[in-house]
Coordinates of C-alpha atoms in Angstrom, one line a residue:
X29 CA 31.0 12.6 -22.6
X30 CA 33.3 9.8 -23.7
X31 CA 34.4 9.2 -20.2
X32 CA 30.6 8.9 -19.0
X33 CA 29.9 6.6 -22.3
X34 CA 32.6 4.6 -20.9
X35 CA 31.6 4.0 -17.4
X36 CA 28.2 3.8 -18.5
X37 CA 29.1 0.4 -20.6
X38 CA 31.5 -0.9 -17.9
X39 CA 28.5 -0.6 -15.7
X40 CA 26.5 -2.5 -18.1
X41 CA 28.7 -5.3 -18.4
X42 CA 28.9 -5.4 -14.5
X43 CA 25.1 -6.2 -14.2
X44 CA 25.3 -8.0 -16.6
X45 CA 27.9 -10.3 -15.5
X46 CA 26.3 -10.7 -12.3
X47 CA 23.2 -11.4 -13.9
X48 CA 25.1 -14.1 -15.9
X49 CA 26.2 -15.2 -13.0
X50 CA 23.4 -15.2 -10.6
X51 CA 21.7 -17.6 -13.3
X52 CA 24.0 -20.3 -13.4
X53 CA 25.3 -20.0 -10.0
X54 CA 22.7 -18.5 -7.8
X55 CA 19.1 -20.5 -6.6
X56 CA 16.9 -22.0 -9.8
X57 CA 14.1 -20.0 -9.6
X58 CA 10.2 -21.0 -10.1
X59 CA 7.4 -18.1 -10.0
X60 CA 4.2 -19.0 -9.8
X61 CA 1.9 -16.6 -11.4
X62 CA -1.7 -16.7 -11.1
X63 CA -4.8 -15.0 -10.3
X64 CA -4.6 -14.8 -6.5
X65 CA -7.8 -13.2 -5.8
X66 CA -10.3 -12.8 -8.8
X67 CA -12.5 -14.9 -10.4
X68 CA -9.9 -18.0 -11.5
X69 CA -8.6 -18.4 -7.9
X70 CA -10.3 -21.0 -7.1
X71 CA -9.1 -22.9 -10.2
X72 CA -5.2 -21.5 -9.6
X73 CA -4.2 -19.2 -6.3
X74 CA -3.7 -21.2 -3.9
X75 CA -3.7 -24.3 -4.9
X76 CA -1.3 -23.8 -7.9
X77 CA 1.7 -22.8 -5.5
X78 CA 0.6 -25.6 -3.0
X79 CA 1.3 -27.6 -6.0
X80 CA 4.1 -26.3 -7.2
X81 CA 6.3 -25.8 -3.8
X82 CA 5.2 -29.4 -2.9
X83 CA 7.0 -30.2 -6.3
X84 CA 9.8 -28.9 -5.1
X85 CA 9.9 -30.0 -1.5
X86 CA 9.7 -34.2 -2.7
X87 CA 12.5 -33.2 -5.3
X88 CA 14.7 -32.4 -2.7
X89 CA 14.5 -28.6 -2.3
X90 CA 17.8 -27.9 -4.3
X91 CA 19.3 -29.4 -7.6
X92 CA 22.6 -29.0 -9.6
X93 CA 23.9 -27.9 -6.0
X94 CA 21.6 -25.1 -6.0
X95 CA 18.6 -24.1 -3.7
X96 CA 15.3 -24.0 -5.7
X97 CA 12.7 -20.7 -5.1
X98 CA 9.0 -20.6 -5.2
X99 CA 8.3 -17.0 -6.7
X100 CA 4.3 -16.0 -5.9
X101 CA 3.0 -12.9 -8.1
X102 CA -1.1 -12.5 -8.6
X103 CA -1.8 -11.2 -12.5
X104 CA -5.1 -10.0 -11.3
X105 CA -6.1 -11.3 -14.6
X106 CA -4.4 -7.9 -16.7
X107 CA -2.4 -9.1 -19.4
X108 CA 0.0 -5.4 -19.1
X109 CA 1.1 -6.5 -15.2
X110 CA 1.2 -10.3 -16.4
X111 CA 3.8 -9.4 -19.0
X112 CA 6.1 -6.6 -17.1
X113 CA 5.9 -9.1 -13.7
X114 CA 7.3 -11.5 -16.1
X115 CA 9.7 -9.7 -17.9
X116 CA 11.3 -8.4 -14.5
X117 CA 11.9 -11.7 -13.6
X118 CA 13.0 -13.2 -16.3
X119 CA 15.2 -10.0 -17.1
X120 CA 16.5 -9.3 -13.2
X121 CA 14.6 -11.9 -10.7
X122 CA 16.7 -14.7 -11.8
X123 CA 13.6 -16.8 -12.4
X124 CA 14.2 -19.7 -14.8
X125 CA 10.5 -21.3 -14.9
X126 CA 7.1 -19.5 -14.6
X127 CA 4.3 -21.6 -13.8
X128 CA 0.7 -22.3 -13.9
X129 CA -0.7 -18.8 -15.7
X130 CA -4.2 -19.4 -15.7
X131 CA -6.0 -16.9 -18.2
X132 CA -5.8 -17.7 -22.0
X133 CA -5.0 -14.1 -23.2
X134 CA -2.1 -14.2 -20.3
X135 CA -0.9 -17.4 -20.9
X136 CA -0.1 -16.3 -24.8
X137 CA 1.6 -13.2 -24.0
X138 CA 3.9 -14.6 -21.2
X139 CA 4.7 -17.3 -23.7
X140 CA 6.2 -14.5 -25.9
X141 CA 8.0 -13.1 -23.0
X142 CA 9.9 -16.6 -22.1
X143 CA 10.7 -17.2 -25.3
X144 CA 12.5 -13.6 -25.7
X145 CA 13.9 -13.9 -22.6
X146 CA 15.5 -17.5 -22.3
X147 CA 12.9 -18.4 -20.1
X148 CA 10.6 -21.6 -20.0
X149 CA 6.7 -21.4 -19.7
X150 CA 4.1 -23.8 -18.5
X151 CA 1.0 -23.4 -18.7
X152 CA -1.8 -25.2 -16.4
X153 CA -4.3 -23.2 -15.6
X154 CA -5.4 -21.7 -19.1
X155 CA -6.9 -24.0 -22.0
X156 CA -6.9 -22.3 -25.4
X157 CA -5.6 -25.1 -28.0
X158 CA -3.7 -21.2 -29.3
X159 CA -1.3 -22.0 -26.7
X160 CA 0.1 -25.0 -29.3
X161 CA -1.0 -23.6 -32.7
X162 CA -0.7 -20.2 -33.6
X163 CA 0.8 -19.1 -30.3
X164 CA 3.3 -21.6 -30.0
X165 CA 7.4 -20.9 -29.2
X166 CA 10.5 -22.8 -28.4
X167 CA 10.1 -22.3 -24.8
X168 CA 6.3 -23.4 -23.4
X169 CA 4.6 -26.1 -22.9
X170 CA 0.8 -26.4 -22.2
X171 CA 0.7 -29.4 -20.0
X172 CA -2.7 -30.6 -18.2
X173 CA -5.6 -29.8 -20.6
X174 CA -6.5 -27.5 -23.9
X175 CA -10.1 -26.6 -25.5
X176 CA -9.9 -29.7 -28.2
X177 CA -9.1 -32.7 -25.5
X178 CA -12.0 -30.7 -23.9
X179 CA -14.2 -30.6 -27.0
X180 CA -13.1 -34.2 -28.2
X181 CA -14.0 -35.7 -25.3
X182 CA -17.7 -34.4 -24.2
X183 CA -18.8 -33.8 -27.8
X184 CA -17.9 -37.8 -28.7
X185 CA -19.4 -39.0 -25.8
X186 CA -22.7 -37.0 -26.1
X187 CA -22.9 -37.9 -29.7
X188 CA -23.0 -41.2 -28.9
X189 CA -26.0 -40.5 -26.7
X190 CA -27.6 -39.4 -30.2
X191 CA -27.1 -35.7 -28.8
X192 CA -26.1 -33.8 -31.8
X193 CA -27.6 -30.3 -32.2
X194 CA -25.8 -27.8 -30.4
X195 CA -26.4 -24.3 -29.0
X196 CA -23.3 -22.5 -27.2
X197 CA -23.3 -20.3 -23.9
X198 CA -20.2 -18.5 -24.4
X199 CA -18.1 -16.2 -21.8
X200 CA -16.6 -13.3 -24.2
X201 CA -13.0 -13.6 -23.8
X202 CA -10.3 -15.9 -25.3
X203 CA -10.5 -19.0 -23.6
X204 CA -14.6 -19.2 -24.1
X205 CA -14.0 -18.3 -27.6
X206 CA -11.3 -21.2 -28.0
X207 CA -13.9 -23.7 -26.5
X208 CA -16.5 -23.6 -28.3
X209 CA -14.6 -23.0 -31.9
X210 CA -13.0 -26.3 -31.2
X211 CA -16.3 -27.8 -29.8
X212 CA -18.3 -26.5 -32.9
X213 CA -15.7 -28.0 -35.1
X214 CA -15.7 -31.6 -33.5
X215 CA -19.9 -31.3 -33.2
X216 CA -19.4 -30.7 -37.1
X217 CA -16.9 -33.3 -38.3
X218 CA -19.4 -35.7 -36.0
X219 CA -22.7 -35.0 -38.2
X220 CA -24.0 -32.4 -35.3
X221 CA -25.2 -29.2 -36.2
X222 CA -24.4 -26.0 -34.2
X223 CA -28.2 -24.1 -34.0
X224 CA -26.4 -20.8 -32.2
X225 CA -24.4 -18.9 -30.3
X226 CA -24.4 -16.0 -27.5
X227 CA -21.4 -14.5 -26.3
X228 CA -21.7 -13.0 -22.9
X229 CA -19.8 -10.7 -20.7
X230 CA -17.4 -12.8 -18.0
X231 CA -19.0 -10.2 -15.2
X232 CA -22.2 -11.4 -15.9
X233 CA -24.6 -12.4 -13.5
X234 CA -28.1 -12.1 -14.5
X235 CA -28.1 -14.6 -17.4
X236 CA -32.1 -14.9 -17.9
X237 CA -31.9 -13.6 -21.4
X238 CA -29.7 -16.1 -22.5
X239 CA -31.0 -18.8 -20.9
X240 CA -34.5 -17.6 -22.1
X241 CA -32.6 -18.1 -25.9
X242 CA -30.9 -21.1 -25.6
X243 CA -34.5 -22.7 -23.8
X244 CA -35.8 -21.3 -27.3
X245 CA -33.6 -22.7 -29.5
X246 CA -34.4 -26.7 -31.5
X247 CA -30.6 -27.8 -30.0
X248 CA -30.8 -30.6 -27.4
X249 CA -27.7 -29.7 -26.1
X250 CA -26.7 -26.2 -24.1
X251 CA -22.5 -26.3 -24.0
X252 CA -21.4 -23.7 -21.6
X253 CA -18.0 -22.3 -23.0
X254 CA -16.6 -20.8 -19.9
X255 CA -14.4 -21.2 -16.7
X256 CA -14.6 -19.8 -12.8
X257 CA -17.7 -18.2 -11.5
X258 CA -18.9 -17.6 -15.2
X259 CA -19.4 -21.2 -15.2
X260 CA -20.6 -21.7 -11.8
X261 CA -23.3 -18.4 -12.6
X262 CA -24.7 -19.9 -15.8
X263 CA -24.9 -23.7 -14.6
X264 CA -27.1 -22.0 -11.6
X265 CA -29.4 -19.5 -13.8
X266 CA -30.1 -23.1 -16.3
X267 CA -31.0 -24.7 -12.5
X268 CA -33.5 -22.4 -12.1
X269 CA -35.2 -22.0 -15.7
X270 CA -35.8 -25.5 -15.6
X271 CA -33.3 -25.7 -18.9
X272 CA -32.6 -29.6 -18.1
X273 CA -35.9 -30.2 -16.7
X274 CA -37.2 -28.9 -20.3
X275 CA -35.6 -31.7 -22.0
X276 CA -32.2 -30.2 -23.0
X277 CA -28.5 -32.0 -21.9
X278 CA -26.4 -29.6 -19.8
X279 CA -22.7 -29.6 -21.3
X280 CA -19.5 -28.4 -19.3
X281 CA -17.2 -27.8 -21.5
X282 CA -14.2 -27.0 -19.1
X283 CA -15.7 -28.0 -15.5
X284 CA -13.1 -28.1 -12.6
X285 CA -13.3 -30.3 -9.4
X286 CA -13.9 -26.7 -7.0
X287 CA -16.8 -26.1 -9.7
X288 CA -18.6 -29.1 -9.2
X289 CA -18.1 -29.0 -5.5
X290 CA -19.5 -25.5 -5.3
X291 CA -22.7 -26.2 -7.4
X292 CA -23.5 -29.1 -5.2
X293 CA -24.4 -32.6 -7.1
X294 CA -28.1 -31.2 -6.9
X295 CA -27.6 -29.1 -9.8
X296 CA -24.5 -30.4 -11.3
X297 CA -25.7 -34.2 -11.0
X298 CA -25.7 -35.9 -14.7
X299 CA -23.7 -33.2 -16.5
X300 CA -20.6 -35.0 -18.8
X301 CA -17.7 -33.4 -18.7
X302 CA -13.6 -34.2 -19.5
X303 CA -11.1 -34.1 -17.3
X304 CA -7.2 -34.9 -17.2
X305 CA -7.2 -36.4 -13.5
X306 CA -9.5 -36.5 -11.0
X307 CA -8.3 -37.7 -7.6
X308 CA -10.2 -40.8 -6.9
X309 CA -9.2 -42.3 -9.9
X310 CA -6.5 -44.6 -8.6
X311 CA -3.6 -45.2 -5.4
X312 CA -1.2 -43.2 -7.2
X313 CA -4.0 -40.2 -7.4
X314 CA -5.2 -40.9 -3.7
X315 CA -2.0 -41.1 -1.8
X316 CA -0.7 -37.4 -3.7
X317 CA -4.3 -35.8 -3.2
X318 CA -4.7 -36.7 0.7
X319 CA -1.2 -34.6 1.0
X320 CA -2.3 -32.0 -0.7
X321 CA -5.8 -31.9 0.9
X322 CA -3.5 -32.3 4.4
X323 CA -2.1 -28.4 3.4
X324 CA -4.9 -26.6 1.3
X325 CA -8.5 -28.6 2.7
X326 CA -9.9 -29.7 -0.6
X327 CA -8.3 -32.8 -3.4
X328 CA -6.2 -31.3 -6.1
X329 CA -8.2 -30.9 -9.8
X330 CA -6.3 -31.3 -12.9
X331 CA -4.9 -27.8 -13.0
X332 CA -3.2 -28.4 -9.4
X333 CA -2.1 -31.8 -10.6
X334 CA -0.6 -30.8 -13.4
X335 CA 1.4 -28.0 -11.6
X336 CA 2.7 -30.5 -9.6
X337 CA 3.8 -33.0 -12.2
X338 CA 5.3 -30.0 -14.5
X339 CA 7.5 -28.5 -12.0
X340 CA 8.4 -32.1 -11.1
X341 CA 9.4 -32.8 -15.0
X342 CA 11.2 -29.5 -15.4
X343 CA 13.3 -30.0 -12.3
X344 CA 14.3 -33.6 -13.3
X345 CA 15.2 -32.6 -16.9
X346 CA 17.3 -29.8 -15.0
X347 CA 19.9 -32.5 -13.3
X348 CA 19.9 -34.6 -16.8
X349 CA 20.7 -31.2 -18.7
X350 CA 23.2 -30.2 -16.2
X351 CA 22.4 -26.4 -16.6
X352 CA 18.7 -24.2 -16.5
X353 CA 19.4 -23.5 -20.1
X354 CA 16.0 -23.1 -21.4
X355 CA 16.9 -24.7 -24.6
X356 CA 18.7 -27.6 -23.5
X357 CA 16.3 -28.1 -20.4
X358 CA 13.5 -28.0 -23.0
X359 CA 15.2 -30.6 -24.9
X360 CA 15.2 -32.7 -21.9
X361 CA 11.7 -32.1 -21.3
X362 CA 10.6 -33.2 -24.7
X363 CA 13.2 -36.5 -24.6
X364 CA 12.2 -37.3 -21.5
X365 CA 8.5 -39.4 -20.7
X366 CA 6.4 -37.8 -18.2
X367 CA 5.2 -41.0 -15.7
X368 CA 3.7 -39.9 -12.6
X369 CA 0.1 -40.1 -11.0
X370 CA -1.0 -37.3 -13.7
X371 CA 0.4 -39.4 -16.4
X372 CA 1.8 -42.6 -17.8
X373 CA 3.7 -41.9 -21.2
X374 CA 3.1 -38.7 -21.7
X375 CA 5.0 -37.0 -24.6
X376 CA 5.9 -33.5 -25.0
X377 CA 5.7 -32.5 -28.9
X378 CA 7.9 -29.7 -30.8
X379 CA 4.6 -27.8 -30.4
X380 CA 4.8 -28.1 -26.5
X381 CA 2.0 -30.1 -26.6
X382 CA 2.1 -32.9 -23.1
X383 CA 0.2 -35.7 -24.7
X384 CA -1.3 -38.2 -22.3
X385 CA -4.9 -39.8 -21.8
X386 CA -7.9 -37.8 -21.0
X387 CA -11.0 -39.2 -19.3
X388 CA -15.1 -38.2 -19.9
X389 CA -16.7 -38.1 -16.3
X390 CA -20.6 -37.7 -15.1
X391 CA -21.1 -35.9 -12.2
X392 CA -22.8 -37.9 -9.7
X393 CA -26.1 -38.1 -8.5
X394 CA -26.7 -36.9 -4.6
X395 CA -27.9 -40.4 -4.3
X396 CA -24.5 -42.4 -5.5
X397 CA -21.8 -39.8 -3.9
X398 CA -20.6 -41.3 -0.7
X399 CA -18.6 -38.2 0.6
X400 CA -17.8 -34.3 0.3
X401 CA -15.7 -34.7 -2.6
X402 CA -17.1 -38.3 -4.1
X403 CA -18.5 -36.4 -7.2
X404 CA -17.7 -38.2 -10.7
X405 CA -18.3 -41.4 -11.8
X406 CA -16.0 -42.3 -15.3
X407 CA -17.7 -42.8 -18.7
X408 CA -14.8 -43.3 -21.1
X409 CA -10.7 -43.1 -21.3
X410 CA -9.2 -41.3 -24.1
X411 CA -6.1 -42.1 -25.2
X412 CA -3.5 -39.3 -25.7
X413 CA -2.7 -39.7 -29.6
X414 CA -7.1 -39.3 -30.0
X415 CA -7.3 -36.8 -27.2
X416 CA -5.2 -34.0 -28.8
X417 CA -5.1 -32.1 -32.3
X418 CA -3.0 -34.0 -34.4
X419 CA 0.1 -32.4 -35.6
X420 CA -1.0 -32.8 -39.6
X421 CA -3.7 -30.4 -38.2
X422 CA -0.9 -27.7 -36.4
X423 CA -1.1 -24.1 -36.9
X424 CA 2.5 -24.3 -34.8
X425 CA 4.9 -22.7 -37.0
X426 CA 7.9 -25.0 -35.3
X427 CA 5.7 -27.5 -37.0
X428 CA 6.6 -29.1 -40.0
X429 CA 3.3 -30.3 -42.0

C-alpha cells in the first residue's frame, strides 16, 4: 500500500509538472465559448470566434515566442456543461483566456471557475451589471456593455422626450431580470414611475397576453427586457397589436445590430436603443467591420467588436507582463488604456469594469436607410464615467467604498 501511495504521488507530480510546464512553455491558449446553435447565436457563435481569431491573426499569431490557439466549445446555454468545459480547460487544456460567454447565469459561474483556476475571463456577450457587483473576482472583466450603461442610456434619453411611466416585458432569466432592475431604478431616480411588470418564459412565442396587458396598462412606455429571439418574438407580437400605433414608445433595452436587421426597419423603425459600437460610426469602425463582413457576411455588433478588442488587449498586456500569469496579465490589463476602434481611453476598474463611451441610437426609418445594414441614426454620446455604475455604488467586494 505504501509502495502504491508512493507511485501514486510521483505520478501526480509528473502531471503536474508537465501541466506547469505546458502553461508557460507550450501555445497561450484562448477558448471561445458560446452558444453555437441556440437562441444567442446569432448574437455570439459565429461571429464571436470570427472576432476573436481575427484578434489573434493581426497580433501576429504567436507572442512571448509562443503560438496562440483559438479553442471553440458551444455551452448550449446549460450552466453544468459551461462550468465542467471550463474547468477541463483551465485544469488540463492549457487555456489561459476564455472569451465571449454570452448568457448571464453562465457568464457568473465561469467567472468563479477562472478565478479558482488562475484563469482570466471576459465577458462579451452577456450583460448583467452582476458580472461587476456581487459577482465580481480578481480574474474577469466584462468589457463591451452591462444592463446599467443599457438602462442609463435609453431611460435618459426617453425621459427627455417627457416619456416617464414605464411598463416592463421581461424574459424570465437572469439577464432580463438584471435589465429591467437597473432600468426601473434609473426610471426612478429620473421622476418616472414603473406602472408593471410581466416576466415571461424565454421559449415563449405566443405573447398576445402580454401584449394585451402592457396595451392595458397607463405607461407610455413598453421596455422589452430581453435578448435573441425573445426580443425579436416580442418586438414582432407589439407590430402586430398595433402597441406603437396605440400611442405607446417601443423600448429595446438590449437590441443587437442581427436584431434590428432581422426585424426589418418596418417594425423596428423609431425604436431608441444604446449601443457600445455600431459599425458606421467612423473609419476606424468601417475599415475593421468590412474585414469582418469579408469572412462572416454581415458588420460586426458590439458584442463581436468587443471580442475583438479584448483578445487584442489581453494579448498585448501578455508581452508587457512577460508571462500568462493571470494575476500579473490582469494587472497589465487594468494599467494599460484600451484605444482601438471600440474605444478611446477606456479603463479597466478593480471591479473589471472596461469603462468607455456608450452611444443612444434610433433605428431608422425604411425611408432614410440607404443600404442592407444602414440602420441607426445617433441621438446622444455617453461618456464612460456617466455611462457605468459608479464605484461609490459597487456591490464588488474587491471594492473599497
Amino acid at each position: 500500500m505504501r509502495r502504491f501511495t508512493t507511485l501514486s504521488i510521483a505520478a501526480a507530480l509528473m502531471l503536474s509538472a508537465a501541466h506547469g510546464a505546458l502553461a508557460q512553455d507550450g501555445p497561450v491558449r484562448i477558448g471561445v465559448l458560446t452558444d453555437m446553435s441556440g437562441q444567442f447565436s446569432h448574437e455570439a457563435g459565429e461571429g464571436s470566434v470570427t472576432a476573436v481569431r481575427m484578434a489573434v491573426e493581426d497580433f501576429g499569431g504567436e507572442v512571448l515566442g509562443r503560438k496562440i490557439d483559438v479553442l471553440v466549445s458551444d455551452h448550449q446555454n446549460r450552466p453544468e456543461l459551461a462550468v465542467s468545459t471550463a474547468q477541463e480547460w483551465y485544469e488540463s487544456g492549457g487555456v489561459n483566456l476564455i472569451a465571449n460567454l454570452i448568457n448571464s447565469g453562465i457568464a457568473l459561474a465561469v467567472a468563479g471557475v477562472a478565478a479558482n483556476h488562475n484563469g482570466i475571463a471576459i465577458v462579451n456577450g452577456s450583460g448583467s451589471s452582476r458580472i461587476t457587483g456581487d459577482g465580481c473576482t480578481p480574474h474577469s472583466i466584462h468589457y463591451a456593455y452591462d444592463t446599467y450603461a443599457l438602462a442609463v442610456g435609453t431611460a435618459r434619453e426617453l425621459s427627455k422626450q417627457g416619456h416617464e411611466n414605464w411598463f416592463f416585458l421581461t424574459a424570465d432569466y437572469a439577464f432580463g431580470h438584471a435589465l429591467e432592475a437597473d432600468a426601473s431604478a434609473i426610471v426612478t431616480s429620473l421622476g418616472g414611475t414603473v406602472e408593471g411588470a410581466i416576466r415571461y418564459p424565454i421559449e415563449t412565442t405566443d405573447h398576445s397576453s402580454f401584449m394585451l396587458q402592457a396595451m392595458g396598462s397607463p405607461a407610455d412606455v413598453v421596455a422589452i427586457a430581453g435578448s435573441g429571439t425573445t426580443f425579436i418574438n416580442a418586438v414582432k407580437s407589439a407590430g402586430e397589436f398595433g402597441l406603437t400605433s396605440s400611442g405607446k414608445t417601443l423600448a429595446g433595452l438590449l437590441v443587437w445590430l442581427t436584431d434590428t436587421h432581422a426585424l426589418g426597419l418596418e417594425a423596428a423603425q423609431g425604436m431608441i436603443l444604446t449601443n457600445g459600437f455600431y459599425w458606421d460610426r467612423d473609419d476606424e469602425t468601417r475599415e475593421f467591420s468590412a474585414r469582418f463582413a469579408e469572412r462572416i457576411g454581415r458588420p460586426p455588433h458590439m458584442g463581436d467588436a468587443g471580442d475583438y478588442s479584448s483578445t487584442l488587449h489581453y494579448l498585448k498586456a501578455v508581452e508587457a507582463a512577460g508571462t500568462t500569469d493571470a494575476d500579473a496579465v490582469m494587472a497589465k490589463m487594468r494599467e494599460m488604456p484600451v484605444n482601438d476602434f471600440f474605444a478611446k481611453g477606456g479603463i479597466i476598474r478593480e471591479d473589471g469594469r472596461m469603462v468607455h463611451d456608450m452611444y443612444v441610437y434610433q433605428v431608422k426609418t425604411p425611408e432614410e436607410s440607404t443600404g442592407e445594414w444602414d440602420v441607426y441614426k445617433l441621438v446622444n454620446v455617453i461618456p464612460g464615467e456617466e455611462a457605468f455604475r459608479p464605484l461609490s455604488e459597487s456591490t464588488c467586494p474587491l471594492v473599497n467604498n
